[in-house]
Short mmCIF file of C-alpha atoms and ligand atoms in Angstrom, two decimals:
data_model
loop_
_atom_site.label_atom_id
_atom_site.label_comp_id
_atom_site.label_asym_id
_atom_site.label_seq_id
_atom_site.Cartn_x
_atom_site.Cartn_y
_atom_site.Cartn_z
CA UNK O 29 74.04 158.44 84.72
CA UNK O 30 75.78 155.98 82.46
CA UNK O 31 77.44 157.53 79.60
CA UNK O 32 75.94 155.04 77.14
CA UNK O 33 72.30 155.39 78.53
CA UNK O 34 72.60 159.30 77.81
CA UNK O 35 71.89 158.32 73.91
CA UNK O 36 68.29 157.69 73.31
CA UNK O 37 68.85 155.12 70.84
CA UNK O 38 67.73 152.24 73.30
CA UNK O 39 64.24 153.79 73.78
CA UNK O 40 63.26 155.12 70.16
CA UNK O 41 61.18 152.41 68.54
CA UNK O 42 63.16 150.87 65.64
CA UNK O 43 61.27 149.87 62.55
CA UNK O 44 61.27 145.94 62.03
CA UNK O 45 62.71 144.78 58.70
CA UNK O 46 60.80 142.55 56.22
CA UNK O 47 61.72 138.83 56.27
CA UNK O 48 65.02 137.21 54.37
CA UNK O 49 63.00 136.64 51.25
CA UNK O 50 62.97 140.51 50.92
CA UNK O 51 66.66 141.03 50.95
CA UNK O 52 67.31 138.07 48.71
CA UNK O 53 64.58 139.51 46.18
CA UNK O 54 66.61 142.70 46.04
CA UNK O 55 69.75 140.53 45.03
CA UNK O 56 67.67 138.90 42.25
CA UNK O 57 66.38 142.39 41.31
CA UNK O 58 69.80 143.76 40.72
CA UNK O 59 70.99 145.57 37.53
CA UNK O 60 73.32 143.30 35.81
CA UNK O 61 73.78 145.08 32.54
CA UNK O 62 75.76 148.44 31.97
CA UNK O 63 73.33 149.83 29.38
CA UNK O 64 70.23 149.18 31.67
CA UNK O 65 72.10 150.77 34.46
CA UNK O 66 72.48 154.00 32.08
CA UNK O 67 68.77 153.65 30.92
CA UNK O 68 67.54 153.66 34.62
CA UNK O 69 69.77 156.57 35.41
CA UNK O 70 68.99 158.62 32.22
CA UNK O 71 72.55 158.43 30.85
CA UNK O 72 73.64 157.52 27.66
CA UNK O 73 73.99 153.70 27.05
CA UNK O 74 77.40 153.97 25.57
CA UNK O 75 78.84 155.36 28.74
CA UNK O 76 79.01 151.62 29.80
CA UNK O 77 81.73 149.61 28.29
CA UNK O 78 80.78 146.30 27.27
CA UNK O 79 84.56 144.93 27.45
CA UNK O 80 84.87 146.17 31.10
CA UNK O 81 81.56 144.39 32.14
CA UNK O 82 82.87 141.27 30.34
CA UNK O 83 85.91 141.20 32.70
CA UNK O 84 83.67 141.99 35.78
CA UNK O 85 80.28 142.13 35.47
CA UNK O 86 77.82 144.89 36.40
CA UNK O 87 75.92 144.31 39.88
CA UNK O 88 73.83 146.91 41.39
CA UNK O 89 71.05 146.28 43.72
CA UNK O 90 67.88 148.60 43.51
CA UNK O 91 68.33 149.89 47.12
CA UNK O 92 71.75 151.70 45.94
CA UNK O 93 70.35 152.47 42.56
CA UNK O 94 67.82 154.85 44.27
CA UNK O 95 70.72 156.92 46.02
CA UNK O 96 72.64 157.53 42.47
CA UNK O 97 71.70 161.07 41.15
CA UNK O 98 70.04 160.48 37.97
CA UNK O 99 71.69 162.26 34.63
CA UNK O 100 74.77 162.55 36.33
CA UNK O 101 77.91 160.59 35.09
CA UNK O 102 80.27 161.85 37.46
CA UNK O 103 78.13 160.96 40.59
CA UNK O 104 80.42 159.38 43.08
CA UNK O 105 78.02 156.72 43.89
CA UNK O 106 77.87 155.74 40.11
CA UNK O 107 81.49 155.86 39.79
CA UNK O 108 81.93 152.90 41.98
CA UNK O 109 79.66 150.68 40.04
CA UNK O 110 79.80 152.05 36.37
CA UNK O 111 82.03 149.91 33.90
CA UNK O 112 84.00 152.24 32.08
CA UNK O 113 86.38 152.15 29.09
CA UNK O 114 89.35 153.22 31.42
CA UNK O 115 89.28 149.82 32.83
CA UNK O 116 90.82 148.46 29.84
CA UNK O 117 93.70 150.69 29.98
CA UNK O 118 96.53 148.33 30.69
CA UNK O 119 99.00 149.83 33.43
CA UNK O 120 102.17 147.78 34.30
CA UNK O 121 102.28 148.23 38.09
CA UNK O 122 98.50 147.09 38.37
CA UNK O 123 98.29 143.33 38.60
CA UNK O 124 95.60 140.53 39.32
CA UNK O 125 97.01 139.95 42.92
CA UNK O 126 98.17 143.09 44.28
CA UNK O 127 98.06 142.24 47.81
CA UNK O 128 99.62 138.75 47.87
CA UNK O 129 96.71 136.83 48.67
CA UNK O 130 98.13 133.92 47.06
CA UNK O 131 101.06 133.56 49.14
CA UNK O 132 98.93 134.27 52.43
CA UNK O 133 96.71 131.20 51.89
CA UNK O 134 96.73 129.17 55.01
CA UNK O 135 94.26 126.37 53.65
CA UNK O 136 91.71 126.96 50.97
CA UNK O 137 89.37 129.88 51.77
CA UNK O 138 91.51 130.89 54.88
CA UNK O 139 94.16 133.59 54.62
CA UNK O 140 96.60 134.59 57.35
CA UNK O 141 98.73 137.70 56.97
CA UNK O 142 98.62 138.96 60.35
CA UNK O 143 99.57 137.65 64.04
CA UNK O 144 96.43 136.65 65.67
CA UNK O 145 93.87 137.28 62.83
CA UNK O 146 92.73 134.51 60.35
CA UNK O 147 90.47 135.88 57.43
CA UNK O 148 87.78 133.63 55.86
CA UNK O 149 86.62 134.04 52.53
CA UNK O 150 83.32 133.15 53.42
CA UNK O 151 81.67 133.19 49.91
CA UNK O 152 82.66 134.67 46.77
CA UNK O 153 79.66 136.58 45.95
CA UNK O 154 78.55 140.04 46.81
CA UNK O 155 75.72 142.48 46.79
CA UNK O 156 77.54 144.94 44.68
CA UNK O 157 80.50 144.67 42.13
CA UNK O 158 82.76 147.71 43.04
CA UNK O 159 84.63 148.61 40.07
CA UNK O 160 87.81 149.18 42.29
CA UNK O 161 87.63 145.74 43.84
CA UNK O 162 91.01 144.27 44.61
CA UNK O 163 89.65 140.67 44.71
CA UNK O 164 88.14 140.96 41.18
CA UNK O 165 90.42 138.49 40.12
CA UNK O 166 90.51 136.35 43.05
CA UNK O 167 90.10 132.55 42.59
CA UNK O 168 86.62 132.26 44.62
CA UNK O 169 86.24 128.73 43.38
CA UNK O 170 88.38 127.97 46.35
CA UNK O 171 86.20 129.47 49.07
CA UNK O 172 84.24 126.88 51.07
CA UNK O 173 80.89 125.94 49.47
CA UNK O 174 79.79 122.98 51.67
CA UNK O 175 79.41 122.42 55.49
CA UNK O 176 82.25 119.82 55.24
CA UNK O 177 84.61 122.36 53.41
CA UNK O 178 83.81 124.72 56.31
CA UNK O 179 84.68 122.41 58.70
CA UNK O 180 88.11 121.75 57.34
CA UNK O 181 88.70 125.56 56.95
CA UNK O 182 87.90 125.82 60.57
CA UNK O 183 90.19 122.84 61.38
CA UNK O 184 93.17 124.94 60.18
CA UNK O 185 92.17 127.47 62.33
CA UNK O 186 91.73 125.33 65.33
CA UNK O 187 95.16 124.15 65.01
CA UNK O 188 96.70 127.38 65.81
CA UNK O 189 95.80 128.61 69.24
CA UNK O 190 97.67 132.00 68.56
CA UNK O 191 94.86 133.02 66.38
CA UNK O 192 92.41 134.94 68.73
CA UNK O 193 90.25 136.65 65.95
CA UNK O 194 88.28 135.26 62.99
CA UNK O 195 87.55 137.67 60.19
CA UNK O 196 84.74 136.72 57.93
CA UNK O 197 85.39 138.47 54.63
CA UNK O 198 84.90 137.62 51.07
CA UNK O 199 83.29 138.56 48.95
CA UNK O 200 80.65 139.44 51.33
CA UNK O 201 80.08 137.06 54.26
CA UNK O 202 76.59 138.52 54.67
CA UNK O 203 75.51 137.18 51.08
CA UNK O 204 75.03 133.79 53.11
CA UNK O 205 71.58 133.24 54.30
CA UNK O 206 71.01 133.66 58.42
CA UNK O 207 71.02 129.86 58.91
CA UNK O 208 74.53 129.50 57.47
CA UNK O 209 75.85 132.48 59.41
CA UNK O 210 74.54 131.27 62.74
CA UNK O 211 75.98 127.76 61.63
CA UNK O 212 79.21 129.28 61.02
CA UNK O 213 79.39 131.59 63.95
CA UNK O 214 78.52 128.76 66.23
CA UNK O 215 81.31 126.73 65.03
CA UNK O 216 83.76 129.77 65.25
CA UNK O 217 82.64 130.32 69.08
CA UNK O 218 83.25 126.64 69.81
CA UNK O 219 86.88 127.13 69.29
CA UNK O 220 88.12 127.96 72.66
CA UNK O 221 90.99 130.31 71.61
CA UNK O 222 88.73 132.70 69.69
CA UNK O 223 87.66 135.88 71.35
CA UNK O 224 86.44 138.06 68.57
CA UNK O 225 84.43 137.68 65.29
CA UNK O 226 84.94 140.49 62.87
CA UNK O 227 82.53 140.79 59.74
CA UNK O 228 83.82 142.84 56.55
CA UNK O 229 80.53 143.64 54.81
CA UNK O 230 78.93 146.10 52.31
CA UNK O 231 75.36 144.65 52.88
CA UNK O 232 73.92 146.95 55.58
CA UNK O 233 74.90 149.83 53.02
CA UNK O 234 73.68 147.98 49.75
CA UNK O 235 70.63 146.27 51.07
CA UNK O 236 69.77 147.69 54.42
CA UNK O 237 66.92 145.15 54.77
CA UNK O 238 69.84 142.39 55.19
CA UNK O 239 70.00 143.30 58.90
CA UNK O 240 67.26 140.91 60.11
CA UNK O 241 66.32 139.76 63.33
CA UNK O 242 67.73 136.42 62.98
CA UNK O 243 70.92 138.05 62.19
CA UNK O 244 71.16 140.38 65.19
CA UNK O 245 70.15 137.23 67.47
CA UNK O 246 73.36 135.54 66.01
CA UNK O 247 75.67 138.43 66.58
CA UNK O 248 74.36 139.55 69.63
CA UNK O 249 73.89 136.21 71.22
CA UNK O 250 77.42 134.63 70.66
CA UNK O 251 80.04 134.61 73.48
CA UNK O 252 82.32 136.46 70.96
CA UNK O 253 82.97 140.08 70.65
CA UNK O 254 81.15 140.91 67.51
CA UNK O 255 82.58 143.42 65.46
CA UNK O 256 81.26 144.75 62.14
CA UNK O 257 83.60 146.55 59.61
CA UNK O 258 80.99 148.32 57.04
CA UNK O 259 82.54 149.65 53.83
CA UNK O 260 81.50 152.71 53.03
CA UNK O 261 83.21 155.61 50.59
CA UNK O 262 80.83 158.49 50.56
CA UNK O 263 78.24 159.90 52.98
CA UNK O 264 75.25 159.74 50.36
CA UNK O 265 75.54 155.89 50.77
CA UNK O 266 74.17 156.33 54.37
CA UNK O 267 70.91 157.01 53.32
CA UNK O 268 68.05 156.99 56.20
CA UNK O 269 67.01 153.48 55.77
CA UNK O 270 70.75 152.36 56.04
CA UNK O 271 70.82 154.60 59.60
CA UNK O 272 68.25 152.43 60.82
CA UNK O 273 69.92 149.38 59.90
CA UNK O 274 73.26 150.45 61.37
CA UNK O 275 71.14 151.56 64.51
CA UNK O 276 69.57 147.89 65.03
CA UNK O 277 73.34 146.55 64.81
CA UNK O 278 74.54 149.29 67.32
CA UNK O 279 71.69 148.58 69.65
CA UNK O 280 72.49 144.95 69.65
CA UNK O 281 75.96 145.66 71.05
CA UNK O 282 77.94 145.07 67.77
CA UNK O 283 80.99 147.49 67.41
CA UNK O 284 80.70 149.21 64.09
CA UNK O 285 83.54 150.45 62.09
CA UNK O 286 83.92 151.84 58.64
CA UNK O 287 86.52 151.12 56.20
CA UNK O 288 86.92 153.40 52.91
CA UNK O 289 89.00 153.34 49.92
CA UNK O 290 90.42 156.71 48.59
CA UNK O 291 89.29 156.99 45.14
CA UNK O 292 89.54 159.37 42.56
CA UNK O 293 86.41 161.16 41.71
CA UNK O 294 84.36 159.39 44.61
CA UNK O 295 85.83 160.71 47.90
CA UNK O 296 89.30 162.40 46.87
CA UNK O 297 88.38 165.80 48.72
CA UNK O 298 88.84 167.14 52.20
CA UNK O 299 84.95 168.04 52.03
CA UNK O 300 83.81 164.48 50.83
CA UNK O 301 86.21 163.03 53.64
CA UNK O 302 84.81 165.30 56.08
CA UNK O 303 81.39 164.61 55.29
CA UNK O 304 81.68 160.95 55.38
CA UNK O 305 83.24 161.02 59.00
CA UNK O 306 80.54 163.32 60.03
CA UNK O 307 77.70 161.01 58.81
CA UNK O 308 79.34 157.70 59.90
CA UNK O 309 79.43 159.25 63.55
CA UNK O 310 76.00 160.35 63.25
CA UNK O 311 74.76 157.01 62.34
CA UNK O 312 77.07 155.34 65.09
CA UNK O 313 79.92 154.37 63.23
CA UNK O 314 83.64 155.17 63.78
CA UNK O 315 85.72 155.78 60.64
CA UNK O 316 88.58 152.83 61.19
CA UNK O 317 90.80 152.86 57.77
CA UNK O 318 91.05 154.87 54.56
CA UNK O 319 92.88 152.65 52.45
CA UNK O 320 95.21 153.59 49.79
CA UNK O 321 93.80 151.88 46.60
CA UNK O 322 95.41 148.28 45.90
CA UNK O 323 96.88 148.43 42.45
CA UNK O 324 94.59 145.93 41.03
CA UNK O 325 94.34 145.83 37.18
CA UNK O 326 91.64 147.73 35.68
CA UNK O 327 91.33 150.27 38.41
CA UNK O 328 94.15 152.59 37.82
CA UNK O 329 91.92 155.49 36.90
CA UNK O 330 90.95 155.39 40.57
CA UNK O 331 94.06 155.92 42.03
CA UNK O 332 95.15 159.09 44.19
CA UNK O 333 98.64 159.94 44.76
CA UNK O 334 99.65 158.96 48.33
CA UNK O 335 101.08 162.66 48.94
CA UNK O 336 97.48 163.81 47.97
CA UNK O 337 95.99 161.42 50.33
CA UNK O 338 98.38 162.39 53.16
CA UNK O 339 97.53 165.96 52.78
CA UNK O 340 93.72 165.26 53.05
CA UNK O 341 94.10 163.21 56.18
CA UNK O 342 96.38 166.12 57.50
CA UNK O 343 93.73 168.51 56.72
CA UNK O 344 91.10 166.29 58.36
CA UNK O 345 92.90 166.20 61.36
CA UNK O 346 92.95 169.76 61.97
CA UNK O 347 89.13 169.92 61.45
CA UNK O 348 87.71 167.02 63.37
CA UNK O 349 87.98 165.31 66.68
CA UNK O 350 90.67 162.59 66.72
CA UNK O 351 88.16 159.73 66.59
CA UNK O 352 86.57 161.31 63.47
CA UNK O 353 89.84 160.76 61.56
CA UNK O 354 90.42 157.41 59.84
CA UNK O 355 94.12 155.93 59.54
CA UNK O 356 95.35 156.17 56.27
CA UNK O 357 96.87 152.91 55.43
CA UNK O 358 98.21 150.67 52.55
CA UNK O 359 98.27 146.94 52.35
CA UNK O 360 102.09 146.04 51.21
CA UNK O 361 102.34 142.29 50.46
CA UNK O 362 104.58 140.45 52.95
CA UNK O 363 104.42 143.39 55.71
CA UNK O 364 103.47 142.33 59.20
CA UNK O 365 100.80 144.90 59.36
CA UNK O 366 98.97 147.33 57.23
CA UNK O 367 101.55 150.39 56.80
CA UNK O 368 99.97 153.53 58.19
CA UNK O 369 100.56 156.50 55.64
CA UNK O 370 98.92 159.19 57.95
C1 PLP L 25 93.22 143.80 56.45
C2 PLP L 25 93.44 142.26 56.81
C3 PLP L 25 93.42 142.03 58.12
C4 PLP L 25 92.89 142.95 59.33
O1 PLP L 25 93.93 144.05 59.55
P1 PLP L 25 93.74 145.00 60.56
O2 PLP L 25 94.72 145.92 60.47
O3 PLP L 25 93.49 144.20 61.93
O4 PLP L 25 92.32 145.47 60.42
C5 PLP L 25 93.47 140.61 58.51
N1 PLP L 25 93.89 139.60 57.50
C6 PLP L 25 93.97 139.98 56.24
C7 PLP L 25 94.32 139.17 55.16
C8 PLP L 25 93.68 141.31 55.75
O5 PLP L 25 94.05 141.54 54.51
S1 SF4 L 26 81.91 144.28 48.18
FE1 SF4 L 26 84.09 144.17 48.60
S2 SF4 L 26 84.64 142.34 47.79
FE2 SF4 L 26 82.50 142.78 46.84
S3 SF4 L 26 83.17 143.74 45.20
FE3 SF4 L 26 82.63 145.48 46.50
S4 SF4 L 26 85.00 145.55 47.16
FE4 SF4 L 26 85.05 143.84 46.24
#
């Protein structure tokens, strides 16, 4: 018997999601105010910093809100989205462009830092605003907004046959509607030297209903090898409806990887990392990277010192199978690859 067939995911009936309108309704219903976020979770409204929210607005979709523990200001899911006064603390080494994105711009909306891979900033919007985000100061006005702008961005990729993989990132590329995603994937697949399409997204986590039939058809139907890197930092983000969405992606033949950021107060312990890896593998996702925090202004309180991160990974390596241990990496501006720390 084939190894792949031994898993019963192909025979279990997988529930169908509602239409595209439904996930977009979740975007419209997102909480966009710190005090409102506190009110919904039974927390004192002064916990939310208005000054921090003015720098980078609050944005939390309802589905994610249901996974946050009410009344707990230290909840690891809450910490990722709550604007705190600590963001206002100025730390000199934390800057607005910590990873050298400006220097790596190949064309407006297209970055190339690494051989063979071009990263396209598909859109500036996201389904959640992560307080530690390294792109919180990125000039998203430069992202292509029209089909003509897309064509010109893709021409830059078309002119370089050494590029074999297109990475759709952002922002979050799955904020685009399905017809846009299909148009884009079609244009990318038309470039003869592109073999792989990689999508970096938090949408299956934030709004699991984003995994629509139309999206699956596009990703399964292209001649490109489809890889999706979901961004999950904590096991509790992977609720049962998220697991269903991931199962649908996996069943459609899309390779699923996770990338997390090591964050103080969120996942900075061996237990949290172990639970994350175990839950990821249970829902069909391989842990790929654990990122050292990029030193973006406003995020210093999230930083975990590198020796501590190395210790966590080394402990994890003793406790888990090798494939369940993510590579602990750091992005150093100007380097030819992400630097492996452990
Ligand atoms: C991280 C990153 C990639 C992908 O790197 P991998 O090590 O292949 O995951 C590609 N382009 C840019 C601009 C990146 O920041
Ligand atoms: S989803 Fe990604 S790009 Fe968007 S705010 Fe979160 S970390 Fe930043």
